[in-house]
Structures are given as structure tokens and as C-alpha cells.
Amino acid sequence: MFGPQWSRAPRPRLQETSEALYALVEQAAAGRPPRAGLAGLTREVLHLPRRARVSSQDVLDLGALALEASSDDLESAEDLAAYFIDRQIETRRDALAEKTLLRTEDRSPAGRDFTGTGQRLPEPAPYLAERSGGLARQPAPWRSPYVVVAEEADGGGVEIVTPWRTFVVRDAVEMARIISYDSRRPRGADIVLALPAAFAAQVANLVSGTTARPVWYPLGPAEVATHPTTGDRRLAVRRSPGDTGPGWATPPPPQDLGLIRAGMIATSLSAGHHSFHEVMRGAQLALDGIPGHDPALDYQDNWGRYWNVHPLTEQELRDHVARDGLFPDEHARALLDTPAPARPRPPAVNSAAPVTGPAPGEPAPGRPT
């Protein structure tokens, strides 16, 4: 299962991973021969399509993924399958590789093509609405679109075709994570999902919450249509004969960005996927693209970074999060024997009371762990 890694990886790591994988194979086998369990585990973790045959390369890929995973990721098949999606994001492999990018004429990133057809970027506007067999041009509601195109998979979800592998994403949360954490998406771009309509609506709601960007989804079957003679390529959506409304919709903007950010912190830290700083920096990048956002939500990257995490108050953080009621910078200052006088900081969101703590611009000799 480990191929060349068998002679390269440290022996304790190989033993730990082998034992964990063997336990997962036994669970997947459920009384059947181990080979059947290995095939079932590989299919689940690598998100293989229903009719795809499990190849020897797939098994090697499973072994390589397991060697990269932590012991927590090897607790169950579901955990390892989630780690497969994590690695798509962390390493920009497969789904988020350069080969799946749609580009403008000047080679700027403008979307993702998960169909594997290698077609060029469709024209951003207008889009086509099909009613009663005819196509009519309609004004596009989006600005600076970043288009994500994928076809429906057998059994639901979408199929992601790349030069290296084809896999299926049926969980809207997993698809939303791939789209939300696409580092090639330009800041300030609207996100347009040319995905199966019902699945796209679920994904759009999640992506809107994590990116705070308008996310457009089709209200009927959507595709990229190519004119047979001119070669003109445009987004097209099929509507019912009597439906004269718009072909695309977007979820309402999130009402409490601080609450969304707090949820991302809780999820990422508990899973060990991202640090507090990484989540706050990522959220700040999204906030920077929202005109008129509350400045009290801005992340201050200094020793006082833990003092203001809306919607939690400073006292709630001291009572329920901080060790011994003290923030990390206070512990660090105690060790360094350099107490700092309390200074006023910007008030917390929706609060008129000043919060005390290190000043936002205060220099720090090092970052506390």
C-alpha cells in the first residue's frame, strides 16, 4: 500500500499507519475478505464514482494519504475521507490544481472547470434562459464572476474530473469548503455555481456564509452552452415554460459576520486543521472585500489578538476560554516579568464599554504560542 514510501518513511510511522489502516479495512470488510474491505475503504476515502474500478494506483494513493494524515484523521473512514478533501485545499492538488482553472484572455483566474473537457471560459454576461425549446439572452446579475462548472454525478452531488483522478463530492459541506478556500479566486469576485440546481442551492448558502460574497446558483438545470456555428460559449439555465422570473438567485448576505467567524474558529481548532491566527487572517481577507463592514471586527495581529473575538465578550473569554482567566499575552508577560499597563482598545462590536488590553499597534518581541 505504501509503494516507495515503505523504504522512506520512519518505521514507527509506518507501523502506526499500518495498524490504523488495517483496523479500518476490517471495519469496512464487515466479515468479508480483507481485499473487499480494502476496496470499500479506498472507494469511500478517495470519493470514487460508483462505477469506477478500484485500481492498484488507488490503493497506493490511499496509503500515501494515510501516511500524511494524523492519528485523529485515521480514527475512522469518515475522518480519513474528510482529510482527503482537506488535502485538496492544503496542497492545491487535483480539484484546486492549475489544470482546472478557467482563465480570461489575459490569463487571469476566472473560475474552475471540473468537467475535464478543457473548454474555455464562458462569456460572463449575458446568460441564456431556455424556455419551451428556445434560448433568450438575459442580463446577468453578477459582477466580476468566478465561475465553477461541474456535472451531476451518478447518485447525486457532482463529479470532479482532473487530469490525475476523477472523484465525486456528494456532501454540500465538502463542496463548499473546496470552493470557499480556493486561493486563486480573486478578492471581490462574485461566485457563480454552474452545478446541479438543488445541490448548488445548498452549496451556495454555505459558501455565502464562509466567504461573505454573493454566490449565485441556478433555479433550474444549468450548463455551459456552445453556439454550433459561432462557438460562442455562455451559461444557460433551463426554466419551466410559464416561468418568466430570473434564472439565478443568491442567498441573503450573512447577518452576523462575527458569529460566522466564531463558528469557523470552533470548527477548525477542534479538528486541528487551522490555527486561530490562520482563521482570523482568512476572515480578515473576506472582511476587506466587504464595503462598510464594522471596523470593530478587524483582526489586530499583535499580542492582544485574543482579547476581542466577537460575539464573545472579554469576560466570557476569561471565564470559559482563557487558562486561569489570563490571555496568552498576559501569561507571556508574566514569564518575561514585563507587565504592561492597561490601555484602551477599540470597543467590542455592539458594545459601548471599552476593552482593556495591549494596544493594537504595540510591538511584540515574539509571538506567544
GROMACS .gro file of C-alpha atoms in nm:
model
  369
    1MET     CA    1   0.000   0.000   0.000
    2PHE     CA    2   0.286   0.241   0.064
    3GLY     CA    3   0.492   0.186  -0.252
    4PRO     CA    4   0.824   0.374  -0.240
    5GLN     CA    5   0.730   0.522   0.098
    6TRP     CA    6   0.784   0.178   0.252
    7SER     CA    7   1.159   0.234   0.248
    8ARG     CA    8   1.150   0.611   0.311
    9ALA     CA    9   0.903   0.672   0.593
   10PRO     CA   10   1.016   0.628   0.957
   11ARG     CA   11   0.945   0.278   1.083
   12PRO     CA   12   0.733   0.390   1.382
   13ARG     CA   13   0.517   0.598   1.149
   14LEU     CA   14   0.477   0.305   0.910
   15GLN     CA   15   0.376   0.075   1.193
   16GLU     CA   16   0.125   0.321   1.338
   17THR     CA   17  -0.029   0.389   0.997
   18SER     CA   18  -0.038   0.019   0.903
   19GLU     CA   19  -0.219  -0.074   1.224
   20ALA     CA   20  -0.470   0.208   1.187
   21LEU     CA   21  -0.540   0.124   0.821
   22TYR     CA   22  -0.575  -0.247   0.897
   23ALA     CA   23  -0.838  -0.165   1.160
   24LEU     CA   24  -1.028   0.047   0.908
   25VAL     CA   25  -1.007  -0.229   0.647
   26GLU     CA   26  -1.151  -0.480   0.895
   27GLN     CA   27  -1.437  -0.243   0.973
   28ALA     CA   28  -1.509  -0.190   0.604
   29ALA     CA   29  -1.491  -0.564   0.535
   30ALA     CA   30  -1.763  -0.641   0.794
   31GLY     CA   31  -1.690  -1.013   0.784
   32ARG     CA   32  -1.592  -1.026   0.416
   33PRO     CA   33  -1.237  -1.095   0.294
   34PRO     CA   34  -0.987  -0.815   0.370
   35ARG     CA   35  -0.945  -0.742  -0.003
   36ALA     CA   36  -1.314  -0.646  -0.022
   37GLY     CA   37  -1.273  -0.424   0.283
   38LEU     CA   38  -0.968  -0.255   0.130
   39ALA     CA   39  -1.160  -0.186  -0.192
   40GLY     CA   40  -1.455  -0.045   0.004
   41LEU     CA   41  -1.232   0.173   0.221
   42THR     CA   42  -1.043   0.304  -0.083
   43ARG     CA   43  -1.367   0.385  -0.263
   44GLU     CA   44  -1.506   0.576   0.036
   45VAL     CA   45  -1.192   0.771   0.129
   46LEU     CA   46  -1.096   0.870  -0.227
   47HIS     CA   47  -1.459   0.957  -0.313
   48LEU     CA   48  -1.454   0.728  -0.617
   49PRO     CA   49  -1.752   0.725  -0.857
   50ARG     CA   50  -1.996   0.436  -0.815
   51ARG     CA   51  -1.898   0.251  -1.131
   52ALA     CA   52  -1.524   0.314  -1.103
   53ARG     CA   53  -1.298   0.015  -1.052
   54VAL     CA   54  -1.055   0.037  -0.760
   55SER     CA   55  -0.711   0.022  -0.918
   56SER     CA   56  -0.373  -0.062  -0.767
   57GLN     CA   57  -0.284   0.308  -0.803
   58ASP     CA   58  -0.591   0.400  -0.597
   59VAL     CA   59  -0.466   0.172  -0.319
   60LEU     CA   60  -0.122   0.334  -0.333
   61ASP     CA   61  -0.289   0.675  -0.318
   62LEU     CA   62  -0.479   0.564  -0.009
   63GLY     CA   63  -0.154   0.455   0.155
   64ALA     CA   64   0.017   0.784   0.070
   65LEU     CA   65  -0.278   0.982   0.207
   66ALA     CA   66  -0.276   0.781   0.529
   67LEU     CA   67   0.096   0.848   0.582
   68GLU     CA   68   0.026   1.222   0.558
   69ALA     CA   69  -0.268   1.202   0.798
   70SER     CA   70  -0.263   1.250   1.173
   71SER     CA   71  -0.374   0.982   1.418
   72ASP     CA   72  -0.705   1.168   1.457
   73ASP     CA   73  -0.763   1.152   1.081
   74LEU     CA   74  -0.714   0.774   1.098
   75GLU     CA   75  -0.980   0.723   1.365
   76SER     CA   76  -1.250   0.632   1.113
   77ALA     CA   77  -1.314   0.604   0.740
   78GLU     CA   78  -1.524   0.922   0.762
   79ASP     CA   79  -1.234   1.112   0.921
   80LEU     CA   80  -0.989   0.994   0.654
   81ALA     CA   81  -1.238   1.083   0.378
   82ALA     CA   82  -1.267   1.434   0.524
   83TYR     CA   83  -0.887   1.455   0.527
   84PHE     CA   84  -0.887   1.372   0.156
   85ILE     CA   85  -1.085   1.693   0.098
   86ASP     CA   86  -0.855   1.883   0.337
   87ARG     CA   87  -0.553   1.785   0.129
   88GLN     CA   88  -0.726   1.910  -0.186
   89ILE     CA   89  -0.731   2.252  -0.020
   90GLU     CA   90  -0.398   2.247   0.163
   91THR     CA   91  -0.185   2.125  -0.128
   92ARG     CA   92  -0.393   2.264  -0.418
   93ARG     CA   93  -0.383   1.921  -0.578
   94ASP     CA   94  -0.644   1.767  -0.810
   95ALA     CA   95  -0.955   1.989  -0.778
   96LEU     CA   96  -0.764   2.308  -0.697
   97ALA     CA   97  -0.465   2.248  -0.924
   98GLU     CA   98  -0.371   2.486  -1.204
   99LYS     CA   99  -0.511   2.246  -1.467
  100THR     CA  100  -0.872   2.302  -1.355
  101LEU     CA  101  -0.855   2.683  -1.370
  102LEU     CA  102  -1.069   2.878  -1.614
  103ARG     CA  103  -0.885   3.188  -1.733
  104THR     CA  104  -0.965   3.513  -1.907
  105GLU     CA  105  -0.791   3.611  -2.230
  106ASP     CA  106  -0.516   3.781  -2.026
  107ARG     CA  107  -0.469   3.452  -1.830
  108SER     CA  108  -0.624   3.581  -1.507
  109PRO     CA  109  -0.802   3.315  -1.296
  110ALA     CA  110  -1.179   3.336  -1.352
  111GLY     CA  111  -1.320   3.004  -1.233
  112ARG     CA  112  -1.290   2.627  -1.217
  113ASP     CA  113  -1.385   2.367  -1.477
  114PHE     CA  114  -1.445   2.032  -1.308
  115THR     CA  115  -1.583   1.865  -1.622
  116GLY     CA  116  -1.244   1.772  -1.765
  117THR     CA  117  -1.342   1.897  -2.111
  118GLY     CA  118  -1.072   2.162  -2.131
  119GLN     CA  119  -1.314   2.416  -2.274
  120ARG     CA  120  -1.251   2.788  -2.247
  121LEU     CA  121  -1.423   3.027  -2.004
  122PRO     CA  122  -1.787   3.106  -2.093
  123GLU     CA  123  -1.878   3.469  -2.155
  124PRO     CA  124  -1.973   3.624  -1.820
  125ALA     CA  125  -2.278   3.811  -1.948
  126PRO     CA  126  -2.549   3.788  -2.059
  127TYR     CA  127  -2.663   3.435  -1.972
  128LEU     CA  128  -2.910   3.224  -2.169
  129ALA     CA  129  -3.255   3.120  -2.042
  130GLU     CA  130  -3.419   2.824  -2.216
  131ARG     CA  131  -3.798   2.815  -2.219
  132SER     CA  132  -4.015   2.599  -2.447
  133GLY     CA  133  -3.713   2.494  -2.651
  134GLY     CA  134  -3.593   2.847  -2.727
  135LEU     CA  135  -3.296   3.037  -2.586
  136ALA     CA  136  -3.319   3.402  -2.486
  137ARG     CA  137  -3.043   3.627  -2.359
  138GLN     CA  138  -3.093   3.766  -2.009
  139PRO     CA  139  -2.890   4.029  -1.820
  140ALA     CA  140  -2.651   3.869  -1.572
  141PRO     CA  141  -2.698   3.973  -1.207
  142TRP     CA  142  -2.335   3.913  -1.105
  143ARG     CA  143  -2.023   4.128  -1.117
  144SER     CA  144  -1.668   4.003  -1.182
  145PRO     CA  145  -1.784   3.640  -1.173
  146TYR     CA  146  -1.571   3.344  -1.066
  147VAL     CA  147  -1.749   3.054  -1.238
  148VAL     CA  148  -1.747   2.697  -1.104
  149VAL     CA  149  -1.867   2.435  -1.353
  150ALA     CA  150  -1.934   2.068  -1.268
  151GLU     CA  151  -2.169   1.796  -1.388
  152GLU     CA  152  -2.403   1.586  -1.178
  153ALA     CA  153  -2.264   1.256  -1.052
  154ASP     CA  154  -2.442   0.924  -1.058
  155GLY     CA  155  -2.621   0.910  -0.724
  156GLY     CA  156  -2.615   1.284  -0.657
  157GLY     CA  157  -2.358   1.553  -0.592
  158VAL     CA  158  -2.103   1.646  -0.854
  159GLU     CA  159  -1.824   1.470  -1.038
  160ILE     CA  160  -1.484   1.638  -1.032
  161VAL     CA  161  -1.268   1.537  -1.329
  162THR     CA  162  -0.899   1.626  -1.322
  163PRO     CA  163  -0.602   1.507  -1.531
  164TRP     CA  164  -0.497   1.283  -1.241
  165ARG     CA  165  -0.817   1.143  -1.096
  166THR     CA  166  -1.196   1.159  -1.106
  167PHE     CA  167  -1.383   1.173  -0.778
  168VAL     CA  168  -1.731   1.255  -0.652
  169VAL     CA  169  -1.838   1.509  -0.390
  170ARG     CA  170  -2.187   1.439  -0.259
  171ASP     CA  171  -2.163   1.635   0.065
  172ALA     CA  172  -2.255   2.003   0.017
  173VAL     CA  173  -2.027   2.097   0.309
  174GLU     CA  174  -1.726   1.937   0.139
  175MET     CA  175  -1.801   2.110  -0.191
  176ALA     CA  176  -1.847   2.441  -0.011
  177ARG     CA  177  -1.506   2.403   0.152
  178ILE     CA  178  -1.335   2.338  -0.181
  179ILE     CA  179  -1.496   2.648  -0.333
  180SER     CA  180  -1.459   2.873  -0.028
  181TYR     CA  181  -1.088   2.802   0.019
  182ASP     CA  182  -0.988   2.829  -0.347
  183SER     CA  183  -0.685   3.056  -0.314
  184ARG     CA  184  -0.694   3.153  -0.684
  185ARG     CA  185  -1.034   3.322  -0.659
  186PRO     CA  186  -0.983   3.699  -0.691
  187ARG     CA  187  -1.088   3.908  -0.396
  188GLY     CA  188  -1.417   4.084  -0.453
  189ALA     CA  189  -1.540   3.839  -0.717
  190ASP     CA  190  -1.897   3.711  -0.720
  191ILE     CA  191  -1.914   3.330  -0.722
  192VAL     CA  192  -2.132   3.163  -0.987
  193LEU     CA  193  -2.216   2.794  -0.942
  194ALA     CA  194  -2.300   2.612  -1.265
  195LEU     CA  195  -2.383   2.295  -1.071
  196PRO     CA  196  -2.696   2.076  -1.042
  197ALA     CA  197  -2.967   2.311  -0.916
  198ALA     CA  198  -3.068   2.151  -0.583
  199PHE     CA  199  -2.708   2.077  -0.486
  200ALA     CA  200  -2.597   2.426  -0.596
  201ALA     CA  201  -2.854   2.590  -0.367
  202GLN     CA  202  -2.717   2.405  -0.064
  203VAL     CA  203  -2.357   2.483  -0.156
  204ALA     CA  204  -2.435   2.850  -0.226
  205ASN     CA  205  -2.584   2.901   0.120
  206LEU     CA  206  -2.270   2.758   0.283
  207VAL     CA  207  -2.021   2.939   0.060
  208SER     CA  208  -2.200   3.269   0.114
  209GLY     CA  209  -2.158   3.226   0.488
  210THR     CA  210  -1.787   3.146   0.474
  211THR     CA  211  -1.683   3.399   0.209
  212ALA     CA  212  -1.933   3.682   0.271
  213ARG     CA  213  -1.954   3.716  -0.109
  214PRO     CA  214  -2.260   3.699  -0.338
  215VAL     CA  215  -2.294   3.338  -0.453
  216TRP     CA  216  -2.525   3.277  -0.749
  217TYR     CA  217  -2.695   2.942  -0.810
  218PRO     CA  218  -2.929   2.833  -1.093
  219LEU     CA  219  -3.305   2.793  -1.042
  220GLY     CA  220  -3.313   2.514  -1.297
  221PRO     CA  221  -3.077   2.274  -1.477
  222ALA     CA  222  -2.765   2.469  -1.576
  223GLU     CA  223  -2.488   2.408  -1.827
  224VAL     CA  224  -2.239   2.587  -2.048
  225ALA     CA  225  -2.393   2.609  -2.396
  226THR     CA  226  -2.182   2.648  -2.711
  227HIS     CA  227  -2.327   2.804  -3.027
  228PRO     CA  228  -2.292   2.548  -3.309
  229THR     CA  229  -2.166   2.799  -3.570
  230THR     CA  230  -2.006   3.091  -3.384
  231GLY     CA  231  -1.859   2.888  -3.097
  232ASP     CA  232  -1.993   3.145  -2.850
  233ARG     CA  233  -2.000   2.991  -2.501
  234ARG     CA  234  -2.243   3.112  -2.234
  235LEU     CA  235  -2.402   2.994  -1.914
  236ALA     CA  236  -2.751   2.858  -1.981
  237VAL     CA  237  -3.031   2.767  -1.742
  238ARG     CA  238  -3.347   2.572  -1.828
  239ARG     CA  239  -3.676   2.709  -1.690
  240SER     CA  240  -4.035   2.588  -1.688
  241PRO     CA  241  -4.249   2.710  -1.983
  242GLY     CA  242  -4.455   2.956  -1.776
  243ASP     CA  243  -4.171   3.079  -1.556
  244THR     CA  244  -4.070   3.430  -1.651
  245GLY     CA  245  -3.866   3.511  -1.339
  246PRO     CA  246  -3.487   3.530  -1.309
  247GLY     CA  247  -3.282   3.220  -1.377
  248TRP     CA  248  -3.037   3.271  -1.091
  249ALA     CA  249  -3.064   3.352  -0.721
  250THR     CA  250  -2.827   3.430  -0.434
  251PRO     CA  251  -2.869   3.367  -0.060
  252PRO     CA  252  -2.924   3.676   0.154
  253PRO     CA  253  -2.600   3.818   0.297
  254PRO     CA  254  -2.499   3.682   0.638
  255GLN     CA  255  -2.633   3.893   0.924
  256ASP     CA  256  -2.365   3.832   1.184
  257LEU     CA  257  -2.017   3.800   1.038
  258GLY     CA  258  -1.861   3.775   1.384
  259LEU     CA  259  -2.077   3.473   1.469
  260ILE     CA  260  -1.981   3.303   1.142
  261ARG     CA  261  -1.614   3.366   1.218
  262ALA     CA  262  -1.654   3.225   1.571
  263GLY     CA  263  -1.807   2.911   1.423
  264MET     CA  264  -1.513   2.873   1.184
  265ILE     CA  265  -1.271   2.911   1.475
  266ALA     CA  266  -1.453   2.644   1.676
  267THR     CA  267  -1.461   2.401   1.383
  268SER     CA  268  -1.104   2.448   1.265
  269LEU     CA  269  -0.934   2.448   1.606
  270SER     CA  270  -1.124   2.147   1.739
  271ALA     CA  271  -1.033   1.947   1.426
  272GLY     CA  272  -0.671   2.065   1.437
  273HIS     CA  273  -0.688   2.187   1.077
  274HIS     CA  274  -0.607   2.556   1.122
  275SER     CA  275  -0.473   2.782   1.394
  276PHE     CA  276  -0.657   3.076   1.548
  277HIS     CA  277  -0.432   3.314   1.354
  278GLU     CA  278  -0.498   3.139   1.022
  279VAL     CA  279  -0.876   3.157   1.062
  280MET     CA  280  -0.868   3.521   1.174
  281ARG     CA  281  -0.638   3.619   0.885
  282GLY     CA  282  -0.860   3.437   0.637
  283ALA     CA  283  -1.170   3.604   0.779
  284GLN     CA  284  -0.998   3.941   0.757
  285LEU     CA  285  -0.932   3.887   0.387
  286ALA     CA  286  -1.307   3.834   0.341
  287LEU     CA  287  -1.391   4.138   0.556
  288ASP     CA  288  -1.157   4.355   0.349
  289GLY     CA  289  -1.379   4.287   0.048
  290ILE     CA  290  -1.700   4.399   0.224
  291PRO     CA  291  -1.753   4.775   0.198
  292GLY     CA  292  -1.872   4.935   0.520
  293HIS     CA  293  -1.813   4.636   0.748
  294ASP     CA  294  -1.793   4.709   1.120
  295PRO     CA  295  -1.428   4.805   1.192
  296ALA     CA  296  -1.459   4.650   1.538
  297LEU     CA  297  -1.444   4.311   1.362
  298ASP     CA  298  -1.099   4.384   1.217
  299TYR     CA  299  -0.827   4.146   1.332
  300GLN     CA  300  -0.539   4.307   1.518
  301ASP     CA  301  -0.238   4.083   1.462
  302ASN     CA  302  -0.036   4.159   1.775
  303TRP     CA  303  -0.008   4.031   2.130
  304GLY     CA  304  -0.364   4.142   2.201
  305ARG     CA  305  -0.515   3.927   1.926
  306TYR     CA  306  -0.709   3.709   2.172
  307TRP     CA  307  -0.887   3.989   2.358
  308ASN     CA  308  -1.160   4.071   2.106
  309VAL     CA  309  -1.335   3.773   1.944
  310HIS     CA  310  -1.691   3.884   1.872
  311PRO     CA  311  -1.957   3.780   1.971
  312LEU     CA  312  -1.781   3.668   2.291
  313THR     CA  313  -1.710   3.939   2.543
  314GLU     CA  314  -1.375   3.978   2.714
  315GLN     CA  315  -1.521   3.844   3.039
  316GLU     CA  316  -1.670   3.539   2.865
  317LEU     CA  317  -1.332   3.467   2.709
  318ARG     CA  318  -1.165   3.494   3.050
  319ASP     CA  319  -1.426   3.274   3.220
  320HIS     CA  320  -1.462   2.999   2.962
  321VAL     CA  321  -1.157   3.002   2.732
  322ALA     CA  322  -0.850   3.165   2.887
  323ARG     CA  323  -0.630   2.948   3.105
  324ASP     CA  324  -0.652   3.067   3.466
  325GLY     CA  325  -0.851   3.364   3.340
  326LEU     CA  326  -0.549   3.513   3.164
  327PHE     CA  327  -0.487   3.562   2.793
  328PRO     CA  328  -0.171   3.419   2.629
  329ASP     CA  329  -0.001   3.759   2.617
  330GLU     CA  330  -0.061   3.802   2.990
  331HIS     CA  331   0.098   3.461   3.060
  332ALA     CA  332   0.392   3.557   2.836
  333ARG     CA  333   0.441   3.891   3.008
  334ALA     CA  334   0.436   3.720   3.345
  335LEU     CA  335   0.713   3.485   3.231
  336LEU     CA  336   0.911   3.777   3.091
  337ASP     CA  337   0.835   3.984   3.402
  338THR     CA  338   0.733   4.277   3.181
  339PRO     CA  339   0.382   4.375   3.288
  340ALA     CA  340   0.218   4.625   3.057
  341PRO     CA  341  -0.024   4.892   3.177
  342ALA     CA  342  -0.381   4.850   3.062
  343ARG     CA  343  -0.462   5.066   2.763
  344PRO     CA  344  -0.796   5.136   2.600
  345ARG     CA  345  -0.867   4.941   2.281
  346PRO     CA  346  -1.146   4.980   2.025
  347PRO     CA  347  -1.479   4.874   2.177
  348ALA     CA  348  -1.613   4.530   2.102
  349VAL     CA  349  -1.887   4.501   1.842
  350ASN     CA  350  -2.223   4.636   1.960
  351SER     CA  351  -2.068   4.742   2.289
  352ALA     CA  352  -2.004   5.089   2.423
  353ALA     CA  353  -1.777   4.966   2.701
  354PRO     CA  354  -1.402   4.995   2.640
  355VAL     CA  355  -1.196   4.680   2.646
  356THR     CA  356  -0.860   4.688   2.818
  357GLY     CA  357  -0.555   4.510   2.689
  358PRO     CA  358  -0.245   4.563   2.479
  359ALA     CA  359  -0.268   4.846   2.232
  360PRO     CA  360  -0.334   4.736   1.872
  361GLY     CA  361  -0.004   4.873   1.743
  362GLU     CA  362   0.210   4.761   2.035
  363PRO     CA  363   0.529   4.591   1.911
  364ALA     CA  364   0.594   4.239   2.029
  365PRO     CA  365   0.934   4.073   2.068
  366GLY     CA  366   0.784   3.741   1.972
  367ARG     CA  367   0.459   3.561   1.912
  368PRO     CA  368   0.328   3.361   2.209
  369THR     CA  369   0.246   3.000   2.139
   0.00000   0.00000   0.00000
